mmCIF file of C-alpha atoms and ligand atoms in Angstrom:
data_model
loop_
_atom_site.group_PDB
_atom_site.id
_atom_site.type_symbol
_atom_site.label_atom_id
_atom_site.label_comp_id
_atom_site.label_asym_id
_atom_site.label_seq_id
_atom_site.Cartn_x
_atom_site.Cartn_y
_atom_site.Cartn_z
ATOM 1 C CA MET A 1 25.228 -15.919 -16.960
ATOM 2 C CA THR A 2 27.838 -13.324 -18.161
ATOM 3 C CA ILE A 3 31.194 -13.380 -16.311
ATOM 4 C CA LEU A 4 32.881 -10.038 -16.379
ATOM 5 C CA VAL A 5 37.075 -10.082 -15.798
ATOM 6 C CA THR A 6 38.728 -7.093 -14.762
ATOM 7 C CA GLY A 7 42.766 -6.835 -15.701
ATOM 8 C CA ALA A 8 41.901 -8.698 -18.663
ATOM 9 C CA THR A 9 44.853 -7.422 -20.858
ATOM 10 C CA GLY A 10 47.335 -8.386 -17.840
ATOM 11 C CA ASN A 11 48.998 -11.191 -16.017
ATOM 12 C CA LEU A 12 46.191 -12.810 -14.131
ATOM 13 C CA GLY A 13 43.042 -11.363 -15.778
ATOM 14 C CA GLY A 14 44.375 -12.525 -19.062
ATOM 15 C CA ALA A 15 45.060 -15.967 -17.717
ATOM 16 C CA VAL A 16 41.520 -16.155 -16.245
ATOM 17 C CA ILE A 17 40.044 -15.460 -19.604
ATOM 18 C CA GLU A 18 42.426 -17.990 -21.262
ATOM 19 C CA GLN A 19 40.914 -20.554 -18.898
ATOM 20 C CA LEU A 20 37.299 -19.613 -19.575
ATOM 21 C CA ARG A 21 37.340 -19.113 -22.966
ATOM 22 C CA HIS A 22 37.060 -22.745 -23.768
ATOM 23 C CA THR A 23 33.434 -22.907 -21.982
ATOM 24 C CA ALA A 24 30.309 -21.765 -23.131
ATOM 25 C CA ILE A 25 30.124 -19.173 -20.866
ATOM 26 C CA PRO A 26 29.803 -15.602 -22.260
ATOM 27 C CA LEU A 27 32.694 -13.365 -21.207
ATOM 28 C CA ARG A 28 33.007 -9.720 -20.954
ATOM 29 C CA ALA A 29 36.300 -8.032 -20.508
ATOM 30 C CA LEU A 30 36.716 -4.385 -18.586
ATOM 31 C CA VAL A 31 39.348 -2.602 -20.690
ATOM 32 C CA ARG A 32 40.707 0.927 -20.487
ATOM 33 C CA ASP A 33 42.026 0.714 -24.325
ATOM 34 C CA ARG A 34 40.241 -1.363 -26.593
ATOM 35 C CA ALA A 35 43.140 -1.342 -28.792
ATOM 36 C CA LYS A 36 44.959 -3.190 -26.396
ATOM 37 C CA ALA A 37 42.553 -6.013 -26.470
ATOM 38 C CA THR A 38 41.768 -6.937 -30.027
ATOM 39 C CA ALA A 39 43.069 -10.215 -29.297
ATOM 40 C CA LEU A 40 40.435 -10.803 -26.627
ATOM 41 C CA ALA A 41 37.782 -9.538 -28.927
ATOM 42 C CA ALA A 42 38.999 -11.844 -31.732
ATOM 43 C CA GLN A 43 38.383 -14.670 -29.287
ATOM 44 C CA GLY A 44 34.731 -13.594 -28.818
ATOM 45 C CA VAL A 45 35.217 -11.899 -25.627
ATOM 46 C CA GLU A 46 32.856 -8.627 -25.244
ATOM 47 C CA LEU A 47 34.781 -5.743 -24.798
ATOM 48 C CA VAL A 48 33.514 -2.967 -22.296
ATOM 49 C CA GLN A 49 35.554 0.164 -22.008
ATOM 50 C CA GLY A 50 35.945 1.286 -18.406
ATOM 51 C CA ASP A 51 38.422 2.462 -15.783
ATOM 52 C CA LEU A 52 38.377 1.833 -12.065
ATOM 53 C CA SER A 53 39.210 5.369 -11.437
ATOM 54 C CA GLN A 54 35.841 6.438 -13.450
ATOM 55 C CA PRO A 55 32.992 4.832 -11.165
ATOM 56 C CA ALA A 56 30.613 6.306 -13.482
ATOM 57 C CA ASP A 57 31.483 3.888 -15.974
ATOM 58 C CA LEU A 58 31.538 0.900 -13.936
ATOM 59 C CA VAL A 59 27.595 0.088 -13.341
ATOM 60 C CA ALA A 60 26.988 -0.025 -16.886
ATOM 61 C CA ALA A 61 29.734 -2.209 -17.581
ATOM 62 C CA LEU A 62 28.559 -4.567 -14.838
ATOM 63 C CA THR A 63 24.955 -4.656 -15.710
ATOM 64 C CA GLY A 64 23.786 -7.994 -16.993
ATOM 65 C CA VAL A 65 26.825 -9.583 -15.230
ATOM 66 C CA ASP A 66 26.437 -12.629 -12.838
ATOM 67 C CA ALA A 67 29.890 -12.816 -11.664
ATOM 68 C CA ALA A 68 33.157 -10.835 -11.827
ATOM 69 C CA PHE A 69 36.806 -11.289 -11.417
ATOM 70 C CA LEU A 70 38.683 -8.410 -9.720
ATOM 71 C CA VAL A 71 42.184 -7.721 -10.001
ATOM 72 C CA MET A 72 44.400 -4.615 -10.497
ATOM 73 C CA PRO A 73 47.687 -3.678 -9.940
ATOM 74 C CA ASN A 74 49.104 -2.388 -6.835
ATOM 75 C CA ASP A 75 48.651 1.110 -6.646
ATOM 76 C CA PRO A 76 48.326 3.859 -3.957
ATOM 77 C CA GLN A 77 44.537 4.207 -5.144
ATOM 78 C CA GLN A 78 44.005 0.289 -4.929
ATOM 79 C CA VAL A 79 41.725 0.007 -1.849
ATOM 80 C CA ALA A 80 39.446 3.054 -3.060
ATOM 81 C CA LEU A 81 39.409 1.766 -6.790
ATOM 82 C CA GLU A 82 38.509 -2.040 -5.827
ATOM 83 C CA CYS A 83 35.966 -1.120 -3.478
ATOM 84 C CA GLY A 84 34.287 1.137 -5.842
ATOM 85 C CA LEU A 85 34.123 -1.614 -8.364
ATOM 86 C CA ILE A 86 32.451 -3.675 -5.686
ATOM 87 C CA ASP A 87 30.101 -1.057 -4.882
ATOM 88 C CA ALA A 88 29.454 -0.665 -8.546
ATOM 89 C CA ALA A 89 28.770 -4.575 -8.843
ATOM 90 C CA ARG A 90 26.271 -4.322 -6.085
ATOM 91 C CA GLN A 91 24.377 -1.468 -7.679
ATOM 92 C CA ALA A 92 24.383 -3.355 -11.134
ATOM 93 C CA GLY A 93 22.784 -6.510 -9.293
ATOM 94 C CA VAL A 94 26.075 -8.667 -9.852
ATOM 95 C CA ARG A 95 25.647 -11.749 -7.686
ATOM 96 C CA TYR A 96 29.271 -12.977 -6.795
ATOM 97 C CA VAL A 97 32.744 -11.369 -7.063
ATOM 98 C CA VAL A 98 36.070 -13.547 -6.987
ATOM 99 C CA LYS A 99 38.662 -11.232 -5.669
ATOM 100 C CA LEU A 100 42.343 -11.532 -6.443
ATOM 101 C CA SER A 101 44.004 -11.056 -3.204
ATOM 102 C CA VAL A 102 47.406 -12.047 -1.799
ATOM 103 C CA LEU A 103 48.762 -14.724 0.499
ATOM 104 C CA ARG A 104 48.707 -13.784 4.239
ATOM 105 C CA SER A 105 46.293 -10.922 3.465
ATOM 106 C CA GLY A 106 45.682 -9.329 6.896
ATOM 107 C CA GLU A 107 47.931 -11.264 8.596
ATOM 108 C CA LEU A 108 51.143 -9.541 7.822
ATOM 109 C CA PRO A 109 52.057 -6.111 8.739
ATOM 110 C CA SER A 110 53.016 -5.238 5.161
ATOM 111 C CA THR A 111 51.091 -2.659 3.271
ATOM 112 C CA LEU A 112 50.325 -4.733 0.285
ATOM 113 C CA GLN A 113 48.687 -7.588 2.532
ATOM 114 C CA GLN A 114 46.851 -4.730 4.601
ATOM 115 C CA TRP A 115 45.348 -3.308 1.533
ATOM 116 C CA HIS A 116 44.087 -6.469 0.168
ATOM 117 C CA ARG A 117 42.472 -7.298 3.394
ATOM 118 C CA GLN A 118 40.768 -3.997 3.489
ATOM 119 C CA ILE A 119 39.230 -4.794 0.115
ATOM 120 C CA GLU A 120 38.303 -8.229 1.163
ATOM 121 C CA GLN A 121 36.348 -6.867 4.075
ATOM 122 C CA HIS A 122 34.666 -4.454 2.086
ATOM 123 C CA LEU A 123 33.474 -7.297 -0.454
ATOM 124 C CA GLU A 124 32.634 -9.491 2.694
ATOM 125 C CA ALA A 125 30.150 -6.409 4.035
ATOM 126 C CA SER A 126 28.908 -5.706 0.709
ATOM 127 C CA GLY A 127 26.010 -8.276 0.698
ATOM 128 C CA LEU A 128 27.535 -9.963 -2.491
ATOM 129 C CA ALA A 129 28.766 -13.512 -2.460
ATOM 130 C CA TRP A 130 32.609 -13.371 -2.387
ATOM 131 C CA THR A 131 35.566 -15.733 -2.587
ATOM 132 C CA HIS A 132 39.225 -14.404 -1.999
ATOM 133 C CA LEU A 133 42.066 -16.001 -3.989
ATOM 134 C CA ARG A 134 45.282 -15.474 -1.860
ATOM 135 C CA PRO A 135 48.312 -16.482 -4.174
ATOM 136 C CA ASN A 136 51.917 -16.506 -3.230
ATOM 137 C CA MET A 137 54.605 -14.953 -5.253
ATOM 138 C CA LEU A 138 53.942 -15.700 -8.658
ATOM 139 C CA MET A 139 56.436 -17.907 -10.835
ATOM 140 C CA GLN A 140 55.884 -15.301 -13.736
ATOM 141 C CA ASN A 141 57.716 -12.431 -11.842
ATOM 142 C CA MET A 142 60.897 -14.088 -13.021
ATOM 143 C CA ARG A 143 60.072 -12.094 -16.119
ATOM 144 C CA TRP A 144 61.617 -9.155 -14.327
ATOM 145 C CA PHE A 145 64.731 -10.901 -14.198
ATOM 146 C CA ALA A 146 65.113 -12.423 -17.432
ATOM 147 C CA ALA A 147 67.344 -9.802 -18.955
ATOM 148 C CA GLY A 148 69.875 -10.001 -15.992
ATOM 149 C CA MET A 149 70.113 -13.803 -16.219
ATOM 150 C CA VAL A 150 70.738 -13.639 -19.746
ATOM 151 C CA GLN A 151 73.066 -10.968 -19.947
ATOM 152 C CA GLN A 152 74.852 -10.838 -16.405
ATOM 153 C CA GLY A 153 74.581 -14.517 -15.639
ATOM 154 C CA ALA A 154 72.907 -13.180 -12.331
ATOM 155 C CA LEU A 155 69.497 -12.969 -10.809
ATOM 156 C CA TYR A 156 69.662 -10.210 -8.137
ATOM 157 C CA HIS A 157 67.194 -10.187 -5.321
ATOM 158 C CA SER A 158 66.899 -8.805 -1.874
ATOM 159 C CA VAL A 159 64.645 -11.691 -0.368
ATOM 160 C CA GLY A 160 67.612 -13.572 0.889
ATOM 161 C CA GLU A 161 68.214 -17.634 0.995
ATOM 162 C CA THR A 162 64.438 -17.970 2.173
ATOM 163 C CA ALA A 163 62.454 -20.825 0.262
ATOM 164 C CA ILE A 164 59.345 -19.571 -0.938
ATOM 165 C CA ALA A 165 56.341 -21.532 -2.299
ATOM 166 C CA HIS A 166 56.013 -19.688 -5.666
ATOM 167 C CA VAL A 167 52.769 -20.436 -7.596
ATOM 168 C CA ASP A 168 51.992 -20.283 -11.354
ATOM 169 C CA VAL A 169 49.426 -17.957 -12.610
ATOM 170 C CA ARG A 170 48.013 -20.422 -14.585
ATOM 171 C CA ASP A 171 47.111 -22.361 -11.673
ATOM 172 C CA VAL A 172 45.757 -19.430 -9.937
ATOM 173 C CA ALA A 173 43.673 -18.586 -12.974
ATOM 174 C CA ALA A 174 42.338 -22.221 -12.988
ATOM 175 C CA VAL A 175 41.064 -22.038 -9.479
ATOM 176 C CA ALA A 176 39.547 -18.494 -10.349
ATOM 177 C CA ALA A 177 37.860 -20.249 -13.502
ATOM 178 C CA LEU A 178 36.614 -22.854 -11.238
ATOM 179 C CA CYS A 179 34.896 -20.528 -8.605
ATOM 180 C CA LEU A 180 33.353 -18.332 -11.364
ATOM 181 C CA SER A 181 32.026 -21.267 -13.251
ATOM 182 C CA GLN A 182 30.732 -23.863 -10.737
ATOM 183 C CA PRO A 183 29.039 -23.274 -7.560
ATOM 184 C CA GLY A 184 30.314 -24.182 -4.006
ATOM 185 C CA HIS A 185 33.142 -21.432 -3.361
ATOM 186 C CA GLU A 186 31.201 -18.873 -1.691
ATOM 187 C CA SER A 187 32.394 -17.458 1.393
ATOM 188 C CA GLN A 188 36.027 -19.271 1.085
ATOM 189 C CA ALA A 189 39.384 -17.743 1.129
ATOM 190 C CA TYR A 190 41.940 -19.915 -0.621
ATOM 191 C CA ASP A 191 45.681 -19.628 0.101
ATOM 192 C CA LEU A 192 47.405 -20.935 -3.198
ATOM 193 C CA THR A 193 50.957 -21.911 -3.410
ATOM 194 C CA GLY A 194 52.913 -24.170 -5.652
ATOM 195 C CA PRO A 195 53.712 -27.829 -4.729
ATOM 196 C CA GLU A 196 57.240 -26.963 -2.778
ATOM 197 C CA ALA A 197 58.964 -24.230 -1.321
ATOM 198 C CA VAL A 198 62.367 -23.230 -3.322
ATOM 199 C CA SER A 199 65.194 -20.766 -2.633
ATOM 200 C CA LEU A 200 66.296 -18.245 -5.548
ATOM 201 C CA THR A 201 69.525 -20.391 -5.420
ATOM 202 C CA GLN A 202 67.712 -23.355 -6.597
ATOM 203 C CA VAL A 203 65.540 -20.996 -8.996
ATOM 204 C CA ALA A 204 68.763 -19.531 -10.805
ATOM 205 C CA ALA A 205 69.887 -23.488 -11.239
ATOM 206 C CA TYR A 206 66.663 -24.287 -12.927
ATOM 207 C CA PHE A 207 67.192 -21.233 -15.300
ATOM 208 C CA ALA A 208 70.855 -22.141 -15.831
ATOM 209 C CA ALA A 209 69.712 -25.698 -16.978
ATOM 210 C CA ALA A 210 66.883 -24.142 -19.282
ATOM 211 C CA LEU A 211 68.966 -21.525 -20.737
ATOM 212 C CA GLN A 212 72.089 -23.576 -21.112
ATOM 213 C CA ARG A 213 74.342 -20.887 -19.600
ATOM 214 C CA PRO A 214 75.683 -20.051 -16.143
ATOM 215 C CA VAL A 215 73.160 -18.266 -14.096
ATOM 216 C CA GLN A 216 73.915 -17.518 -10.317
ATOM 217 C CA TYR A 217 71.625 -16.294 -7.636
ATOM 218 C CA VAL A 218 73.112 -13.182 -6.101
ATOM 219 C CA ALA A 219 71.903 -11.882 -2.897
ATOM 220 C CA ILE A 220 71.796 -7.995 -2.416
ATOM 221 C CA SER A 221 70.685 -5.618 0.594
ATOM 222 C CA PRO A 222 67.163 -4.176 0.475
ATOM 223 C CA ALA A 223 68.915 -0.803 0.053
ATOM 224 C CA ALA A 224 71.025 -1.708 -3.028
ATOM 225 C CA MET A 225 67.623 -3.188 -4.579
ATOM 226 C CA LYS A 226 65.890 -0.014 -3.816
ATOM 227 C CA ALA A 227 68.594 2.364 -4.919
ATOM 228 C CA ALA A 228 68.979 0.289 -8.352
ATOM 229 C CA ARG A 229 65.488 0.449 -8.914
ATOM 230 C CA LEU A 230 64.958 3.725 -8.127
ATOM 231 C CA ALA A 231 67.219 4.534 -10.717
ATOM 232 C CA ASN A 232 65.438 2.398 -13.087
ATOM 233 C CA GLY A 233 62.356 4.774 -12.502
ATOM 234 C CA GLU A 234 60.293 2.676 -10.363
ATOM 235 C CA PRO A 235 58.111 4.420 -7.745
ATOM 236 C CA GLU A 236 59.476 4.708 -4.208
ATOM 237 C CA TRP A 237 56.130 3.616 -2.391
ATOM 238 C CA TYR A 238 56.204 0.276 -4.390
ATOM 239 C CA LEU A 239 59.772 -0.416 -3.712
ATOM 240 C CA ASP A 240 59.067 0.214 0.181
ATOM 241 C CA ALA A 241 55.851 -1.814 0.217
ATOM 242 C CA GLU A 242 57.775 -4.675 -1.523
ATOM 243 C CA ALA A 243 60.626 -4.357 0.909
ATOM 244 C CA GLU A 244 58.330 -4.996 3.694
ATOM 245 C CA LEU A 245 56.898 -8.043 2.023
ATOM 246 C CA PHE A 246 60.383 -9.151 1.363
ATOM 247 C CA ALA A 247 61.294 -8.743 5.042
ATOM 248 C CA CYS A 248 58.236 -10.791 6.054
ATOM 249 C CA TRP A 249 59.262 -13.573 3.479
ATOM 250 C CA GLN A 250 62.542 -13.704 4.960
ATOM 251 C CA THR A 251 61.157 -14.790 8.244
ATOM 252 C CA GLY A 252 59.392 -17.938 6.558
ATOM 253 C CA ALA A 253 56.068 -16.181 6.036
ATOM 254 C CA GLY A 254 55.943 -17.387 2.150
ATOM 255 C CA SER A 255 57.414 -20.610 2.725
ATOM 256 C CA ALA A 256 54.482 -23.128 3.749
ATOM 257 C CA VAL A 257 53.090 -25.247 1.029
ATOM 258 C CA THR A 258 49.094 -25.703 0.928
ATOM 259 C CA SER A 259 47.211 -28.588 -0.556
ATOM 260 C CA THR A 260 44.270 -26.034 -1.926
ATOM 261 C CA ILE A 261 45.051 -26.230 -5.546
ATOM 262 C CA ALA A 262 45.429 -29.938 -5.822
ATOM 263 C CA ASP A 263 42.266 -30.215 -3.539
ATOM 264 C CA LEU A 264 40.253 -28.063 -6.057
ATOM 265 C CA LEU A 265 41.868 -28.935 -9.195
ATOM 266 C CA GLN A 266 42.470 -32.796 -8.535
ATOM 267 C CA ARG A 267 45.868 -32.339 -10.094
ATOM 268 C CA SER A 268 49.312 -30.916 -8.686
ATOM 269 C CA PRO A 269 50.123 -27.363 -9.217
ATOM 270 C CA THR A 270 52.908 -26.610 -11.352
ATOM 271 C CA SER A 271 56.404 -26.927 -9.724
ATOM 272 C CA PHE A 272 58.952 -24.308 -10.480
ATOM 273 C CA ALA A 273 61.347 -26.941 -11.865
ATOM 274 C CA ASP A 274 58.680 -27.785 -14.664
ATOM 275 C CA PHE A 275 57.744 -24.063 -15.031
ATOM 276 C CA VAL A 276 61.117 -22.699 -15.772
ATOM 277 C CA PRO A 277 61.874 -24.747 -19.110
ATOM 278 C CA ASP A 278 58.461 -24.130 -20.373
ATOM 279 C CA TYR A 279 58.597 -20.494 -19.658
ATOM 280 C CA VAL A 280 61.889 -20.017 -21.453
ATOM 281 C CA GLN A 281 60.474 -22.025 -24.416
ATOM 282 C CA THR A 282 57.222 -20.070 -24.676
ATOM 283 C CA HIS A 283 58.844 -16.478 -23.973
ATOM 284 C CA PRO A 284 61.601 -16.407 -26.268
ATOM 285 C CA GLU A 285 61.382 -12.577 -26.538
ATOM 286 C CA LEU A 286 62.275 -12.390 -22.761
ATOM 287 C CA PHE A 287 65.331 -14.292 -23.005
ATOM 288 C CA ALA A 288 66.921 -12.922 -26.137
ATOM 289 C CA PRO A 289 70.568 -11.865 -25.467
ATOM 290 C CA ALA A 290 70.820 -8.511 -27.183
ATOM 291 C CA ASP A 291 67.204 -7.305 -26.978
ATOM 292 C CA ARG A 292 67.531 -5.193 -23.836
ATOM 293 C CA PRO A 293 70.337 -3.535 -21.874
ATOM 294 C CA ALA A 294 71.405 -5.451 -18.971
ATOM 295 C CA THR A 295 70.216 -3.514 -15.715
ATOM 296 C CA PHE A 296 70.912 -3.900 -12.261
ATOM 297 C CA PRO A 297 69.092 -5.502 -10.414
ATOM 298 C CA ASN A 298 67.192 -6.479 -13.390
ATOM 299 C CA ALA A 299 63.985 -4.649 -12.370
HETATM 300 N N1 LIG B 301 53.142 -10.475 -8.641
HETATM 301 C C1 LIG B 301 52.770 -11.375 -7.846
HETATM 302 O O1 LIG B 301 53.873 -12.293 -7.216
HETATM 303 C C2 LIG B 301 51.645 -11.301 -6.727
HETATM 304 C C3 LIG B 301 51.173 -12.168 -5.917
HETATM 305 C C4 LIG B 301 50.038 -12.213 -5.124
HETATM 306 C C5 LIG B 301 49.057 -11.317 -5.479
HETATM 307 N N2 LIG B 301 49.300 -9.979 -6.477
HETATM 308 C C6 LIG B 301 48.498 -9.111 -6.897
HETATM 309 O O2 LIG B 301 48.137 -9.196 -8.143
HETATM 310 C C7 LIG B 301 47.640 -8.031 -8.613
HETATM 311 C C8 LIG B 301 48.401 -7.401 -10.244
HETATM 312 O O3 LIG B 301 47.821 -8.455 -11.043
HETATM 313 P P1 LIG B 301 48.630 -8.661 -12.546
HETATM 314 O O4 LIG B 301 50.048 -9.121 -12.097
HETATM 315 O O5 LIG B 301 47.661 -9.303 -13.149
HETATM 316 O O6 LIG B 301 48.639 -6.958 -12.869
HETATM 317 P P2 LIG B 301 49.113 -6.483 -14.188
HETATM 318 O O7 LIG B 301 49.687 -7.693 -15.166
HETATM 319 O O8 LIG B 301 49.996 -5.259 -14.055
HETATM 320 O O9 LIG B 301 47.893 -6.100 -14.972
HETATM 321 C C9 LIG B 301 46.978 -5.279 -14.597
HETATM 322 C C10 LIG B 301 45.735 -5.024 -15.351
HETATM 323 O O10 LIG B 301 44.661 -4.091 -14.574
HETATM 324 C C11 LIG B 301 44.476 -3.268 -15.564
HETATM 325 N N3 LIG B 301 44.231 -1.886 -14.943
HETATM 326 C C12 LIG B 301 45.243 -1.158 -14.423
HETATM 327 N N4 LIG B 301 44.526 -0.200 -14.116
HETATM 328 C C13 LIG B 301 43.351 -0.045 -14.328
HETATM 329 C C14 LIG B 301 42.339 0.789 -13.754
HETATM 330 N N5 LIG B 301 42.527 1.988 -13.222
HETATM 331 N N6 LIG B 301 41.082 0.522 -14.638
HETATM 332 C C15 LIG B 301 40.728 -0.705 -15.065
HETATM 333 N N7 LIG B 301 41.727 -1.702 -15.338
HETATM 334 C C16 LIG B 301 42.960 -1.303 -15.053
HETATM 335 C C17 LIG B 301 45.530 -3.225 -16.577
HETATM 336 O O11 LIG B 301 45.146 -2.662 -17.938
HETATM 337 P P3 LIG B 301 46.002 -1.771 -18.961
HETATM 338 O O12 LIG B 301 46.300 -2.855 -20.047
HETATM 339 O O13 LIG B 301 44.972 -0.764 -19.542
HETATM 340 O O14 LIG B 301 46.991 -1.308 -18.150
HETATM 341 C C18 LIG B 301 45.803 -4.712 -16.704
HETATM 342 O O15 LIG B 301 44.931 -5.483 -17.510
HETATM 343 C C19 LIG B 301 48.124 -6.976 -7.334
HETATM 344 O O16 LIG B 301 47.007 -6.477 -6.883
HETATM 345 C C20 LIG B 301 49.045 -7.760 -6.708
HETATM 346 O O17 LIG B 301 49.025 -7.458 -5.230
HETATM 347 C C21 LIG B 301 50.532 -10.249 -7.110
#
């Protein structure tokens, strides 16, 4: 049994490899650039070169694989590219795909939720066994705000005062690893949240305590957020999609807590209060005061 992990040099795929590499299961990582994955190779992970935009590579990369973890960044071609991987998996004889989706996939009108649902539906119709993992906003997104917290003492965001049940990537990855390595999770869609919903005012207070300096949450308008991040070079389609999502979150769509992680892992998911001091300690490069120029709004 071999497990193939896509996105292995990224946030979620990397965390899934980290969870699985202590098992005896052979691991294969689909990577665009082998040079970025030398650490994975050193851990015994087999590297196969491939790009989701080059479907010709994918069937060979997936041959001999039993189960695959599917994740890629948000991209205007995301639906086509992820569906292409699913088609290649079927052709290659893969049995099972665990798809990284998003909370409230298909339920909310926002573009990202709709894209993820289209991919989920393609997977469900493919004949492959499947599991959908639907995480809420990730605690690790705070990396985008680290420089502003250190240099400006401010966490700027346009999501308002709503409490959100953020989830730790490592808990999502632990669920992915469980699904990929143990039977019994087929045809399930798992909504994955942290143990409580917290406002960004509270999150800023956690960072202030961990950094031992003042950090305040500063609520800004969606227009101000978009203008500043456009100036930082981020693509307009993404900023618009994110603004749609934040508008949904402001109505409480990301506030509910699920017991899924605790039920599956038999332990509580990480709280934001516990996440922050650990993250500050283990990511000193993000919180070094002079390393990066302060930006508004820290994107
Ligand atoms: N952030 C959140 O709060 C959140 C919450 C729920 C769901 N999500 C979902 O999570 C996904 C993003 O995951 P992530 O944070 O792990 O992303 P990430 O850290 O940006 O990593 C993306 C990975 O995908 C690889 N990749 C990109 N384009 C590729 C291509 N064309 N072919 C093959 N590999 C490719 C990258 O490889 P390279 O190293 O070569 O670039 C990298 O390994 C999105 O679908 C998003 O909707 C995010």
